[in-house]
Structures are given as structure tokens and as C-alpha cells.
Short mmCIF file of C-alpha atoms and ligand atoms in Angstrom, two decimals:
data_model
loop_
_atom_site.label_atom_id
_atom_site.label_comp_id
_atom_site.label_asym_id
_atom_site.label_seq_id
_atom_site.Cartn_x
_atom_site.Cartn_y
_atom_site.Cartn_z
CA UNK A 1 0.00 0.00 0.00
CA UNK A 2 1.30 3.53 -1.46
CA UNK A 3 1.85 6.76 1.25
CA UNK A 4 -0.85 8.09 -0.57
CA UNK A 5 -3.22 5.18 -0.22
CA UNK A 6 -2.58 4.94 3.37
CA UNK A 7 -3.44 8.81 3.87
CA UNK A 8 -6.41 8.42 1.86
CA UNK A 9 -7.18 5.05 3.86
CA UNK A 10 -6.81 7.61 7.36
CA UNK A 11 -9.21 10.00 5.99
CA UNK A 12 -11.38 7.63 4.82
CA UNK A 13 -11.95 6.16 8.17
CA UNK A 14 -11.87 9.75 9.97
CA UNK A 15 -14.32 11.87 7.97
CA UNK A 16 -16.80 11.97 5.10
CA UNK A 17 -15.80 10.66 1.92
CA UNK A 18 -17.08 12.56 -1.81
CA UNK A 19 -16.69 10.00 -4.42
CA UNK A 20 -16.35 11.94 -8.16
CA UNK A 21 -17.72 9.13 -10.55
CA UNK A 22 -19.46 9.84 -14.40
CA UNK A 23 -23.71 8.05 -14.01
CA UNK A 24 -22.73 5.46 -16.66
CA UNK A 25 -23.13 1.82 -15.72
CA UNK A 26 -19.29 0.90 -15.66
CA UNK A 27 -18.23 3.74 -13.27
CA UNK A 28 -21.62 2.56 -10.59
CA UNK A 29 -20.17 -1.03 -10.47
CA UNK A 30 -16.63 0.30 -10.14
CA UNK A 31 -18.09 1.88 -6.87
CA UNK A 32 -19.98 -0.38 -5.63
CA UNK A 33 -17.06 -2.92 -5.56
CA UNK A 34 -15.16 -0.56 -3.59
CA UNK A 35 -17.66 0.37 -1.19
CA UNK A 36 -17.88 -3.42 -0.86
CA UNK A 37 -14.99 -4.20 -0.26
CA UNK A 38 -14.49 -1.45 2.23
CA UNK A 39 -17.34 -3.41 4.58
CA UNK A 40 -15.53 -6.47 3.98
CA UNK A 41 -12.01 -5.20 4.58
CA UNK A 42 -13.03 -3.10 7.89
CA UNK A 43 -16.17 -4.70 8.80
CA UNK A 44 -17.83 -1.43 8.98
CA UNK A 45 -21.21 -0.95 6.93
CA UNK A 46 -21.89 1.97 4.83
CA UNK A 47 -25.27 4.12 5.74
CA UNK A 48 -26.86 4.70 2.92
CA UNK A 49 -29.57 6.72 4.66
CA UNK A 50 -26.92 9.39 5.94
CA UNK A 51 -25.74 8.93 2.58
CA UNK A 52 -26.28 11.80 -0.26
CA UNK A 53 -26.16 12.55 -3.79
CA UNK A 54 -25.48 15.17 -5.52
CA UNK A 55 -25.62 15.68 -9.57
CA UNK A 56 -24.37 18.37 -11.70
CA UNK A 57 -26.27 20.70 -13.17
CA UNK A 58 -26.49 19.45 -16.56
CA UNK A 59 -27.28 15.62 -15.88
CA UNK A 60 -30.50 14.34 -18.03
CA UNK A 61 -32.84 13.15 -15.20
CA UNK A 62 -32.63 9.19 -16.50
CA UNK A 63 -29.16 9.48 -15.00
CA UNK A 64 -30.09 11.11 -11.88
CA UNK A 65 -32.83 8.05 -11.59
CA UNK A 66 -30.16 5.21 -12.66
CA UNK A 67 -28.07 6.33 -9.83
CA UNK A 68 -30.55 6.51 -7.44
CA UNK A 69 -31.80 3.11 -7.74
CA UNK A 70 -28.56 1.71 -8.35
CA UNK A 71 -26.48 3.20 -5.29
CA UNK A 72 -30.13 2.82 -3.45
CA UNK A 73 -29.31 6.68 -1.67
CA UNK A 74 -32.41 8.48 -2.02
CA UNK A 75 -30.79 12.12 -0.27
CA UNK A 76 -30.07 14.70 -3.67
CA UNK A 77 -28.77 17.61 -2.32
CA UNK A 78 -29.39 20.44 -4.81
CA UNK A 79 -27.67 23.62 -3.05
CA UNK A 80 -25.55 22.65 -0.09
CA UNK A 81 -22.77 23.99 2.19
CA UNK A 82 -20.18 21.96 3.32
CA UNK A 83 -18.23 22.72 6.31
CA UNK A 84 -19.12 26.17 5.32
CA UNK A 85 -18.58 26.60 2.03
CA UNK A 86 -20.63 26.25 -0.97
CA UNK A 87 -20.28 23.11 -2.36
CA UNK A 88 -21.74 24.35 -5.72
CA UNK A 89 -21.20 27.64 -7.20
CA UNK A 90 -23.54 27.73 -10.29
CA UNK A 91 -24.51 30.61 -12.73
CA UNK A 92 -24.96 33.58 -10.35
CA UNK A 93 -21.87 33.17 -8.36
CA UNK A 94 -23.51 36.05 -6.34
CA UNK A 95 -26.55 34.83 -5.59
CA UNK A 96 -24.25 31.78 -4.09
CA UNK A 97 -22.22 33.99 -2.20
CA UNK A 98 -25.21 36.65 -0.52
CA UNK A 99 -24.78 34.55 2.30
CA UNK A 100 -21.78 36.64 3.32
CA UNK A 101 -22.75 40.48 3.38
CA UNK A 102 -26.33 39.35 4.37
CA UNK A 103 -24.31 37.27 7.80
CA UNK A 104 -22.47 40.24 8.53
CA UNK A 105 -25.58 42.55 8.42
CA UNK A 106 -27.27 40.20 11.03
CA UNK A 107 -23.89 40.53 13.33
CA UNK A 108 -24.33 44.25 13.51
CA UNK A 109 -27.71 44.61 13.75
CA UNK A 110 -27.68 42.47 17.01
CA UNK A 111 -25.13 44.63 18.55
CA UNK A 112 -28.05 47.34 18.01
CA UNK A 113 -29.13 48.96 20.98
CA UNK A 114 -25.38 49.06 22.38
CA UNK A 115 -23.63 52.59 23.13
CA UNK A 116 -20.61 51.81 21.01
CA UNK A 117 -18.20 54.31 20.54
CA UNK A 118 -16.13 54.58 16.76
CA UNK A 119 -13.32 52.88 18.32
CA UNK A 120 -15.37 50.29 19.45
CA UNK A 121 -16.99 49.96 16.35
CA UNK A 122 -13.42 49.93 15.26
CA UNK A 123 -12.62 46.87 16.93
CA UNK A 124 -15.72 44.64 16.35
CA UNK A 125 -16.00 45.71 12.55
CA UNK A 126 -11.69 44.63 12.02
CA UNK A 127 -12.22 41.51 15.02
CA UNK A 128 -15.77 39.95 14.18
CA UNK A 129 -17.13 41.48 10.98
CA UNK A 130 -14.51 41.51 8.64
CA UNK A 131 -13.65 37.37 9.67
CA UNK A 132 -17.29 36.61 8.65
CA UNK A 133 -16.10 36.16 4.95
CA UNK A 134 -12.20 34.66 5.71
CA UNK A 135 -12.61 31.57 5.15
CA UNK A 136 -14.89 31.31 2.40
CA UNK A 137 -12.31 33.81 0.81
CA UNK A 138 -9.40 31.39 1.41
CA UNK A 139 -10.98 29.05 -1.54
CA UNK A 140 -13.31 31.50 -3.64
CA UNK A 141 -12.96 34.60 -5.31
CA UNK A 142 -15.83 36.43 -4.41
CA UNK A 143 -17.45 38.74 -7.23
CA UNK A 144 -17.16 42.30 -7.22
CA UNK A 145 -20.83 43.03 -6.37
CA UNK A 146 -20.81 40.68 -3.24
CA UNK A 147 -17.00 43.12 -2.40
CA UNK A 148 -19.69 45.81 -2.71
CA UNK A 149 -22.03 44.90 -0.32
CA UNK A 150 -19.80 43.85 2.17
CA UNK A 151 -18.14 47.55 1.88
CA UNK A 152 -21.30 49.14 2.52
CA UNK A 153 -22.14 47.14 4.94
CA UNK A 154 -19.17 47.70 7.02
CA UNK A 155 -18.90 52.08 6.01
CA UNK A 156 -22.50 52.57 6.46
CA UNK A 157 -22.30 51.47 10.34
CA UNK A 158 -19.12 52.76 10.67
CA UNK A 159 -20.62 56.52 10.23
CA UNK A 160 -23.59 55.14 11.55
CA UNK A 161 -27.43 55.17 9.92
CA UNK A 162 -29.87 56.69 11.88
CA UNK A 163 -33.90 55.99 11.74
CA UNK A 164 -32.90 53.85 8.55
CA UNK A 165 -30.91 56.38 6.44
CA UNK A 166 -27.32 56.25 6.03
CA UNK A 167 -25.73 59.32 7.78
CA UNK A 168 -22.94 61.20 5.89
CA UNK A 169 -19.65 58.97 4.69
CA UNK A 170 -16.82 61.48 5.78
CA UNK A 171 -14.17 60.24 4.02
CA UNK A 172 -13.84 57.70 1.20
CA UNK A 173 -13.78 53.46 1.47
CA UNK A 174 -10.24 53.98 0.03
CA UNK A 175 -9.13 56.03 3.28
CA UNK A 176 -11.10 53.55 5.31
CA UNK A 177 -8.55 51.12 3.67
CA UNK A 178 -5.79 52.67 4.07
CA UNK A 179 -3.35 51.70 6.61
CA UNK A 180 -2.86 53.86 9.21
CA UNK A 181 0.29 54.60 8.94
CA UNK A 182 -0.49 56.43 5.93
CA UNK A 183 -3.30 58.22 7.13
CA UNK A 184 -6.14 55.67 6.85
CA UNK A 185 -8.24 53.60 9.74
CA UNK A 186 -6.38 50.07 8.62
CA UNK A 187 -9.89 48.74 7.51
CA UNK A 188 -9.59 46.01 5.59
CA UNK A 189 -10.30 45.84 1.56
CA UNK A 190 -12.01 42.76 0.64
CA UNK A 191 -11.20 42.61 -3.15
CA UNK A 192 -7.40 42.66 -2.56
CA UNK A 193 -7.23 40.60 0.47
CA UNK A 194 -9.35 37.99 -1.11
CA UNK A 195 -6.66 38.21 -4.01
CA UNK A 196 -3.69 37.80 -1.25
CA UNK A 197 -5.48 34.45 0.30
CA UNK A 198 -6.11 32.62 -3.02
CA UNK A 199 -2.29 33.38 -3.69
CA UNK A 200 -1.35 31.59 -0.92
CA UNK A 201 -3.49 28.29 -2.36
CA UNK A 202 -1.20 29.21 -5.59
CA UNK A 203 2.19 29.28 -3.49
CA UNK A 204 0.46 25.78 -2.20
CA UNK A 205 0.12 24.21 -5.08
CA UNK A 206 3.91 25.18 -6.59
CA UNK A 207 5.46 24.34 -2.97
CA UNK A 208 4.10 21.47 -1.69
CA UNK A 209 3.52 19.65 -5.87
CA UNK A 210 2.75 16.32 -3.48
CA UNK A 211 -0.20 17.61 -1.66
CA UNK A 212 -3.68 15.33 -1.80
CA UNK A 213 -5.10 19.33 -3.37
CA UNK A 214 -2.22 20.09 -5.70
CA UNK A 215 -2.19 16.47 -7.01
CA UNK A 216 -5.68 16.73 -7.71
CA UNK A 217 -6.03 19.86 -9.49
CA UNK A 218 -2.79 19.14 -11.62
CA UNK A 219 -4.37 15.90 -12.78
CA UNK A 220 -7.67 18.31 -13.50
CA UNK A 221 -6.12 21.13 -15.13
CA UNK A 222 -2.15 20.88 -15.84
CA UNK A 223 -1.18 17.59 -16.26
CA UNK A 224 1.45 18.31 -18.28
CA UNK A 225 2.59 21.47 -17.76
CA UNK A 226 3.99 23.73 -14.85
CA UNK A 227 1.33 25.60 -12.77
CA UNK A 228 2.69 28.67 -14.66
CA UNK A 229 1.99 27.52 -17.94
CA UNK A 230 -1.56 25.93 -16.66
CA UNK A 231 -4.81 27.65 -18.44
CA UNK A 232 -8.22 28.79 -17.23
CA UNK A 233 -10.14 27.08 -19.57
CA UNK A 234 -13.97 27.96 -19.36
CA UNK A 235 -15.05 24.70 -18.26
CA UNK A 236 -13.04 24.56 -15.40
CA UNK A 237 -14.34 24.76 -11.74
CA UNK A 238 -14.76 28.35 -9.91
CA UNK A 239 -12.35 27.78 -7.41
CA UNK A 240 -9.89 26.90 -10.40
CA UNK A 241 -10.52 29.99 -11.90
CA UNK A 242 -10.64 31.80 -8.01
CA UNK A 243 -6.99 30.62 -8.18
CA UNK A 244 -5.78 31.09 -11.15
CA UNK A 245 -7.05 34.92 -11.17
CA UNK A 246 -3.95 37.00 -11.79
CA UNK A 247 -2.05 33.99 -11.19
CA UNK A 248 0.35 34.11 -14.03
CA UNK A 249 4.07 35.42 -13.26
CA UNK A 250 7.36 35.35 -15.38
CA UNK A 251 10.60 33.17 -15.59
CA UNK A 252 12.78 33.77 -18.30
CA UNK A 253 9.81 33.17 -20.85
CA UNK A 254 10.23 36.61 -22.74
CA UNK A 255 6.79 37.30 -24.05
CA UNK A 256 5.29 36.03 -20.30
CA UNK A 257 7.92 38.45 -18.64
CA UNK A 258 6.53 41.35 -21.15
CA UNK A 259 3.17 40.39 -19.88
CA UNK A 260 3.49 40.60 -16.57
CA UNK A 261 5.65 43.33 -15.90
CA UNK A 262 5.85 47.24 -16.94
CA UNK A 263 7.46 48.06 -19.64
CA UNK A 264 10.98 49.09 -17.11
CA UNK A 265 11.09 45.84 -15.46
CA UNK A 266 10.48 43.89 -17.79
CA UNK A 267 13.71 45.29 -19.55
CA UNK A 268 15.64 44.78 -16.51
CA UNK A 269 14.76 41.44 -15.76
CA UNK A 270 15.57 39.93 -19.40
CA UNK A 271 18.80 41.92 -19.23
CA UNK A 272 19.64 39.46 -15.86
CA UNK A 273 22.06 36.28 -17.12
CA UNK A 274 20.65 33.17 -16.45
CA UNK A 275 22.34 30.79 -14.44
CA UNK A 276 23.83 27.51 -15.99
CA UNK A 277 24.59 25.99 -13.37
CA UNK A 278 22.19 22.84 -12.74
CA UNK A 279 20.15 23.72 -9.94
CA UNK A 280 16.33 23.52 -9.69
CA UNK A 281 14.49 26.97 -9.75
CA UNK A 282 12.38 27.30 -6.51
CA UNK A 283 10.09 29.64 -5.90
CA UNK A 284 10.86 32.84 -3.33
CA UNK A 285 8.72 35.38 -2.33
CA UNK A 286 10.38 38.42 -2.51
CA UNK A 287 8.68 40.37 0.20
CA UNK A 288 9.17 38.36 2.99
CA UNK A 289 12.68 37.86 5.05
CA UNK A 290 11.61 34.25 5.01
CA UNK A 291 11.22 34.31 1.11
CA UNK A 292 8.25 32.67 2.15
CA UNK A 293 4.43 33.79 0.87
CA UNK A 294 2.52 35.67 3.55
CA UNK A 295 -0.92 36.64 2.82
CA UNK A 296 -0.42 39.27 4.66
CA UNK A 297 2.16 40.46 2.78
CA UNK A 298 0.89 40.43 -0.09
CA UNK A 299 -2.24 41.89 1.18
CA UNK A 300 0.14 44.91 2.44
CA UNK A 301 2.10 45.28 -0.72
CA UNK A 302 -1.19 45.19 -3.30
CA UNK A 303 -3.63 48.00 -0.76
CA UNK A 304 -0.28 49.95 -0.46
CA UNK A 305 0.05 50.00 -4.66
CA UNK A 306 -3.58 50.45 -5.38
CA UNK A 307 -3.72 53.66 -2.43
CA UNK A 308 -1.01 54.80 -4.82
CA UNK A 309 -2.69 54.90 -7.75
CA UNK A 310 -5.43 56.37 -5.88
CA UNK A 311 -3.61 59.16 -4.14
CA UNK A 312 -1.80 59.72 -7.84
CA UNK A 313 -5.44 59.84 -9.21
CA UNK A 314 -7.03 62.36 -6.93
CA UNK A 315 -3.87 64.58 -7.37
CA UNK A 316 -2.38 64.37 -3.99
CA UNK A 317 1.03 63.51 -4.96
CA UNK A 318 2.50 63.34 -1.61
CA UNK A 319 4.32 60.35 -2.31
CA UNK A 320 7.96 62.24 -1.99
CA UNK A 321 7.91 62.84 1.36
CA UNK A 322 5.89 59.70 2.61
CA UNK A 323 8.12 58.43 5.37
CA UNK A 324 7.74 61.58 7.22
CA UNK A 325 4.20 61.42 6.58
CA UNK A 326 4.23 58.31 7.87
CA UNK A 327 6.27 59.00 10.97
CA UNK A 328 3.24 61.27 11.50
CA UNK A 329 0.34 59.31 11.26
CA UNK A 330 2.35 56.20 13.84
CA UNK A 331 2.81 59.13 15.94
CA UNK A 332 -0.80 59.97 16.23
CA UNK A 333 -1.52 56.30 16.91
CA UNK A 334 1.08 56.28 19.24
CA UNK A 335 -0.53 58.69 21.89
CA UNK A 336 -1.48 57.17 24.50
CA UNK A 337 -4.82 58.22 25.11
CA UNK A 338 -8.36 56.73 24.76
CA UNK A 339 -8.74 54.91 21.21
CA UNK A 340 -12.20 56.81 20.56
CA UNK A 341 -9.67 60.17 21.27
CA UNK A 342 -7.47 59.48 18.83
CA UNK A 343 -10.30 58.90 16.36
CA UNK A 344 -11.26 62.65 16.63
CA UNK A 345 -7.53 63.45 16.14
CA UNK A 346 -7.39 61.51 12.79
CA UNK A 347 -10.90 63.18 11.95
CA UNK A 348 -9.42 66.64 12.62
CA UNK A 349 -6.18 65.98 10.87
CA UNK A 350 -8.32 64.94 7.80
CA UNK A 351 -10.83 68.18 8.71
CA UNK A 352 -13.92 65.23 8.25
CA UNK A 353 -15.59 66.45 10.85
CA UNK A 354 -19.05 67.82 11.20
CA UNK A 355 -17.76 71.65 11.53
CA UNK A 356 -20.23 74.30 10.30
CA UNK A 357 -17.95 75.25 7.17
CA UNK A 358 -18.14 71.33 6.61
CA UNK A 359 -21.75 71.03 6.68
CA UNK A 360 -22.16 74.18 4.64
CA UNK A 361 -19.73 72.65 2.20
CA UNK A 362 -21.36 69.57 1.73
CA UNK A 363 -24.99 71.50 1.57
CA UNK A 364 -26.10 70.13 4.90
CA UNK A 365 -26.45 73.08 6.53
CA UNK A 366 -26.33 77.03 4.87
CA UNK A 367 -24.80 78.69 7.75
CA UNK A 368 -21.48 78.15 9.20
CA UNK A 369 -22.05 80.01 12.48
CA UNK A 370 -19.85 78.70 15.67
CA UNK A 371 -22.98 78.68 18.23
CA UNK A 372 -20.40 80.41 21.10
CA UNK A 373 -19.16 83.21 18.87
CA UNK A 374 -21.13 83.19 16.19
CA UNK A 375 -17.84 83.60 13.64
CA UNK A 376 -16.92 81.13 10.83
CA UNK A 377 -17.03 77.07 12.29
CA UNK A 378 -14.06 75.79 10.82
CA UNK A 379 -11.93 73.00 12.56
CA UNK A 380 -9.28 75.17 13.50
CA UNK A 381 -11.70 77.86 14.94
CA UNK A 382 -13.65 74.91 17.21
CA UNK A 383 -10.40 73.57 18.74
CA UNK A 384 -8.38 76.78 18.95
CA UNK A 385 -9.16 79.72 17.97
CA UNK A 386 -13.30 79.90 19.40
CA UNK A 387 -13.44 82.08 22.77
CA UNK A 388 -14.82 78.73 24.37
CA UNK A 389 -11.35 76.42 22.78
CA UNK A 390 -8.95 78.93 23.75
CA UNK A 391 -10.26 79.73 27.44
CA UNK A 392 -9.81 75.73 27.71
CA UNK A 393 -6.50 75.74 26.40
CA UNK A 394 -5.16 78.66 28.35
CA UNK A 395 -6.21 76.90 31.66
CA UNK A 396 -4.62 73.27 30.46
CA UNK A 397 -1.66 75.10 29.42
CA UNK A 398 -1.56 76.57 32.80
CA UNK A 399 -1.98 73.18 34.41
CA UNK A 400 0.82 70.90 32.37
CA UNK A 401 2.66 72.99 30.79
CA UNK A 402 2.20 72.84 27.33
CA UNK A 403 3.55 75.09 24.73
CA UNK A 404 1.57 75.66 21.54
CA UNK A 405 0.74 78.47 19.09
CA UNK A 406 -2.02 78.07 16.86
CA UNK A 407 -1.55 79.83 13.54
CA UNK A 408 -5.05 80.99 11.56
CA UNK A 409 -3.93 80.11 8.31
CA UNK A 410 -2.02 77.36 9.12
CA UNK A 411 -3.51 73.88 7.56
CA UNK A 412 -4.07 72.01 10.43
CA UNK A 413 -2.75 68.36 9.76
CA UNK A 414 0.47 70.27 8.98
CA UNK A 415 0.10 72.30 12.32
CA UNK A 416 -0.89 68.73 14.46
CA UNK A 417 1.54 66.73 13.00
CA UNK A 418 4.32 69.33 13.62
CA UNK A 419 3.09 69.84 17.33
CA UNK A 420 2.93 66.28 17.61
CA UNK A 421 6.59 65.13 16.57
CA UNK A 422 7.80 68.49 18.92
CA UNK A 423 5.69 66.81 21.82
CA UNK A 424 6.75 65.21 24.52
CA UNK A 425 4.63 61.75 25.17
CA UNK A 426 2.32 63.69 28.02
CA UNK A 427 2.07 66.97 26.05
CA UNK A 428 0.24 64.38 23.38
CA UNK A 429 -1.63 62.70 25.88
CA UNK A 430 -2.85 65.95 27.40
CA UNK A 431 -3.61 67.17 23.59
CA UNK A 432 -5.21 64.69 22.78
CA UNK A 433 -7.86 64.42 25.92
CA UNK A 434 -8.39 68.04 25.72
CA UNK A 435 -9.12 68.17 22.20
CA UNK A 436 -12.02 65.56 22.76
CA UNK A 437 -13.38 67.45 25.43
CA UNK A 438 -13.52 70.24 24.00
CA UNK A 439 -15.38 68.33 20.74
CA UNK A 440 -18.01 66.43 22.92
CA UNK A 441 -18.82 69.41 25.27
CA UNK A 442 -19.60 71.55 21.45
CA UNK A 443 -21.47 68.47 20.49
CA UNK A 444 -23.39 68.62 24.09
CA UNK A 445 -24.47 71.86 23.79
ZN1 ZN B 501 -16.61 80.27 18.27
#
């Protein structure tokens, strides 16, 4: 008996078994000897009652009847999960998936009715909600639309929805995305890290080429070729083509290296000598100490490219000094203060938050009145420069001794970011308290 046919043997003995056979006479017999001679060989009997069938889509009903009577199983399951996942994904892979969004509506709406603040919201949405649809996204991509829903699901609650409408979205999905450090709330995007965990099934199948999986869907859908040179032919299964999505990458292969990489690269890499000497290639993840694929990774290095592209799109080229801007945003995460604090920090350093010249800018509201003063409501004007701010400030200052100057026409992530890398850890602390006070007590009134 082969290593293989013992593991197979194990699981066969530990766990249910799916046989893949064609209806036709020859194939029934074949399995009905083996089930056979499994009761003889281990004296165990097969239930047929817990037993069930299930047919393709396109099998003529005599079949479906044949194997019925034959295999005496009278259980057809026509749209079933196993162990969580679909077990058939047919035409409308998003009707198959709806499951998902549709689960992680029901999760929030049973936390309704608790006081949670944004950073606790924070923390359930990135610790509960956004695991809902791991695993399923381990084996399947999911479509765009299903993406979709989950995003709104999980932005929509985030600002909140009130009486049924959605309140205002104060800054974009893609700074929702974004990781912090670069100015974003570290949410997570669904597209690309679905795209990171099926790469990790590909860096399965070319890493361990002996795995029960890998030997299975080379004998499907490469037998014999490499995994690079395997095709995504129409017929084949979704979670095939799940894996195989932007799956290709280059060796030496000059019209696959032109393919997959810009124009520059591409250059570069066919200029690199080959080496002669015989050793086998191996695969090595570049981005990685380890050289070894991380989903996580991969998830970091494909959100930080797209953000990129997005930043490069919406004309905020800041990309030249990004490790300062970096340093910044860490900073501001460093404080150590209340999470729900530093929230209203990173809303203020983004100005996304309800101020008068805000809501008059997004045709909310048509006055921009501060409700102390009665001058303009702008962000800088409720935390520093308002009568009510100021009086605040000049009694902290008193208290902890902090130094600050407030400029009026300063732009006030530049201001905040400069006070904060000047500040010592307390002085951020104390900023960072006051600054919320002074937000919730305007909210109060
Ligand atoms: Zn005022």
C-alpha cells in the first residue's frame, strides 16, 4: 500500500468521503465494488440513509434516476454547504455567495441597541465582521458586487445610519482602507485581500507539488505542464478559476515576462544572465525575510500600490515625502490616550468632521455660524481659535505645561503633525484628551 493510499485510507476512516464518478453503468459497479470491499475489509457498513447525492447541473434526469436506484441513496442535495462553504457555485456566483454580506448585516444589527463608541466599532468591525467572509475567501474569489455589499455594509455602520438612512460617509472606502500609517483607519479591503489568500493556495500548489489538493487539481487542469503555464479554460471549476485569477508570473519566458511586468522591469529582468549551473528553480517570495508567501504580505504590498494609484489619481502627490508622513500618522496612533480620542484626532487631521464650514460645504447646513461666537465654524476655529477652545486651552496650558501656538492660516494636519513630533509623550496625551473634550462638550451643547 502507497503513502498516498494509506493517507487516503486515514481520511477515509476519519471523515466523510465525496466519491467523483461519471452516471454510466461501468463507473456505478466500479463503486460499488469498492464500497464493498471497504465493509468487507473493515467490517464497517456503509449508511446509505446518511448517505447523499449530488448531480451536476447538466445531468439528463434518467441518470439522476439510474443512480438513485442503483447506489439505493435516495438524499439529492441540490444547493448545499459543506463545512461552510458552498459546495456548488452555479450561474450567479452572487446569488451563491449573498450569504456573506447578508451574515455580517445580522452581526451588527444584534449589537443594536449598544452605546458603542467609533473605536469600538473599530474593533468589532476589524475583530468579528470583517472574519465573517475569511474563510470562504481562502478558496473562492468572491465577485465584485458581493465586495460591494460587504463595503457598505461595514462604512455605512461605521458613520452610523440613523432611523434607517445612512448618515454622511466622511471620508472615502479607500481612506477607510488605508493603513494607518499612511493616514487611513487600517480597515480592511475585501477585493485585494481575497486576491492575497487565493495566492497563498497558488504558493500551495507550486510548494508542496505532493499535496492530496495540488495532485488533484494538476491531474484536473495541468497535467502536463507547470502551474505557470496551466490555463483557465472555461469549463473549469470556480475555485480553479478563483486561483488562477492574476495567477500568471514570469521566468525567463520573454513574451510572459513582457506580460506581466511594466514596460521598465520587464527590460531589466531579461537583461539578468541566467544561471547555468544545474540547480532547480524554486520559488521565493520576494517580500518576505523568510522568502516565504505571507498573505499578509501580499495583502500589504497590493492596498499599499492600489492607495497609490489612488492618491496619484485624486492629485495628492505626496508620495515624496511619505516616510515623514508616515512617521506622523504612527505618531498619532502612538498617543497614549483613549482609542475613541485618537479617532477625533485623525478626523481633525483629515478636517472630516461635522464643523459648520463642513456642513455648509457639503450643503447640509447654509450657515457656518460657531454657536459660542457666532464667527466662521471651521476646525481650527472649534479647537483653537473659538473664545470657548482657547479659554480651555489657556487653563490646560496653565496646568501641564504645554507650549503651543495656533496659527489661523495654518492647515491644520500640517500644524498637528508638527506639534505632535515636537511633543513630549504627556504633552500628546494631554492634547489629545483636551481636544475631545472640547469636541463632545460643542457636540453637548
Ligand atoms: Zn466660536
Amino acid at each position: 500500500m502507497g503513502e498516498l493510499d494509506q493517507q487516503y485510507l486515514t481520511s477515509f476512516l476519519q471523515t466523510i468521503v465525496f466519491f467523483f464518478i461519471r452516471g454510466d453503468m461501468k463507473n456505478l459497479q466500479a463503486l460499488n465494488e469498492v464500497l464493498h470491499l471497504y465493509s468487507e475489509g473493515t467490517g464497517q457498513r456503509i449508511n446509505f440513509q446518511k448517505s447523499s447525492l449530488f448531480f451536476g447541473d447538466k445531468c439528463p434526469e434518467q441518470v439522476k434516476d439510474r443512480v438513485k436506484s442503483y447506489i439505493n441513496v435516495r438524499n439529492v442535495v441540490v444547493q448545499a454547504n459543506y463545512l461552510g462553504m458552498p459546495s456548488w457555485v452555479g450561474r450567479s456566483p452572487t446569488s451563491t455567495f449573498n450569504f456573506l454580506p447578508e451574515r455580517m448585516w445580522r452581526k451588527i444589527r444584534s449589537w443594536n441597541g449598544r452605546p458603542l463608541s467609533r473605536a469600538g466599532k473599530e474593533v468589532m468591525f476589524k475583530s468579528v465582521i470583517q472574519a465573517i467572509p475569511i474563510y470562504v475567501m481562502s478558496c473562492f474569489r468572491l465577485p465584485a458586487a458581493i465586495c460591494d455589499k460587504m463595503r457598505t455594509t461595514i462604512s455605512n455602520h461605521w458613520w452610523g445610519i440613523e432611523e434607517g438612512k445612512k448618515k454622511m460617509h466622511w471620508r472615502s472606502w479607500e481612506w477607510l482602507t488605508a493603513p494607518k500609517a499612511m493616514g487611513g483607519m487600517g480597515f480592511r479591503d475585501m477585493q485585494i485581500f481575497n486576491q492575497a489568500m487565493l495566492g497563498k493556495q497558488a504558493w500551495r500548489i507550486l510548494t508542496v507539488p505532493n499535496s492530496l489538493c495540488a495532485r488533484v487539481l494538476k491531474g484536473r487542469y495541468f497535467p502536463c505542464c507547470s502551474f505557470w503555464d496551466a490555463s483557465q479554460p472555461r469549463s473549469s471549476s470556480f475555485t480553479w478559476r478563483s486561483i488562477m485569477y492574476d495567477g500568471a508570473a514570469g521566468s525567463w519566458n520573454e513574451e510572459m515576462v513582457r506580460a506581466c511586468f511594466n514596460e521598465d522591469d520587464a527590460e531589466k529582468i531579461l537583461q539578468i544572465p541566467l544561471c547555468h549551473t544545474p540547480c532547480e528553480d524554486f520559488p521565493a517570495w520576494l517580500h518576505t525575510k523568510s522568502g516565504i508567501y505571507t498573505v499578509k504580505s501580499a495583502y500589504f504590498l497590493a492596498r499599499l500600490e492600489s492607495f497609490h494609484v489612488f492618491l496619484g489619481e485624486n492629485g495628492r502627490g505626496e508620495t515624496s515625502d511619505q516616510s515623514k508622513i508616515s512617521k506622523s500618522w504612527k505618531r498619532l496612533w502612538a498617543i497614549q490616550a483613549p482609542p475613541k480620542m485618537k479617532i477625533v484626532l485623525w478626523r481633525m487631521a483629515h478636517d472630516c468632521l461635522p464643523t459648520g464650514s463642513q456642513l455648509k460645504k457639503r450643503h447640509i447646513l447654509d450657515f457656518d455660524a460657531c454657536c459660542f461666537c457666532g464667527r466662521e465654524k471651521t476646525v481650527e476655529h472649534v479647537f483653537f481659535m473659538c473664545q470657548f477652545a482657547s479659554e480651555i486651552w489657556r487653563q490646560v496650558r496653565k496646568c501641564f505645561n504645554i507650549n503651543y501656538k495656533m496659527h489661523a492660516s495654518a492647515n491644520i494636519r500640517h500644524w498637528l503633525f508638527d506639534f505632535l513630533e515636537a511633543a513630549e509623550d504627556h504633552e500628546a496625551t494631554v492634547f489629545a484628551i483636551t481636544e475631545w473634550h472640547i469636541w463632545e462638550s460643542r457636540n453637548a451643547v
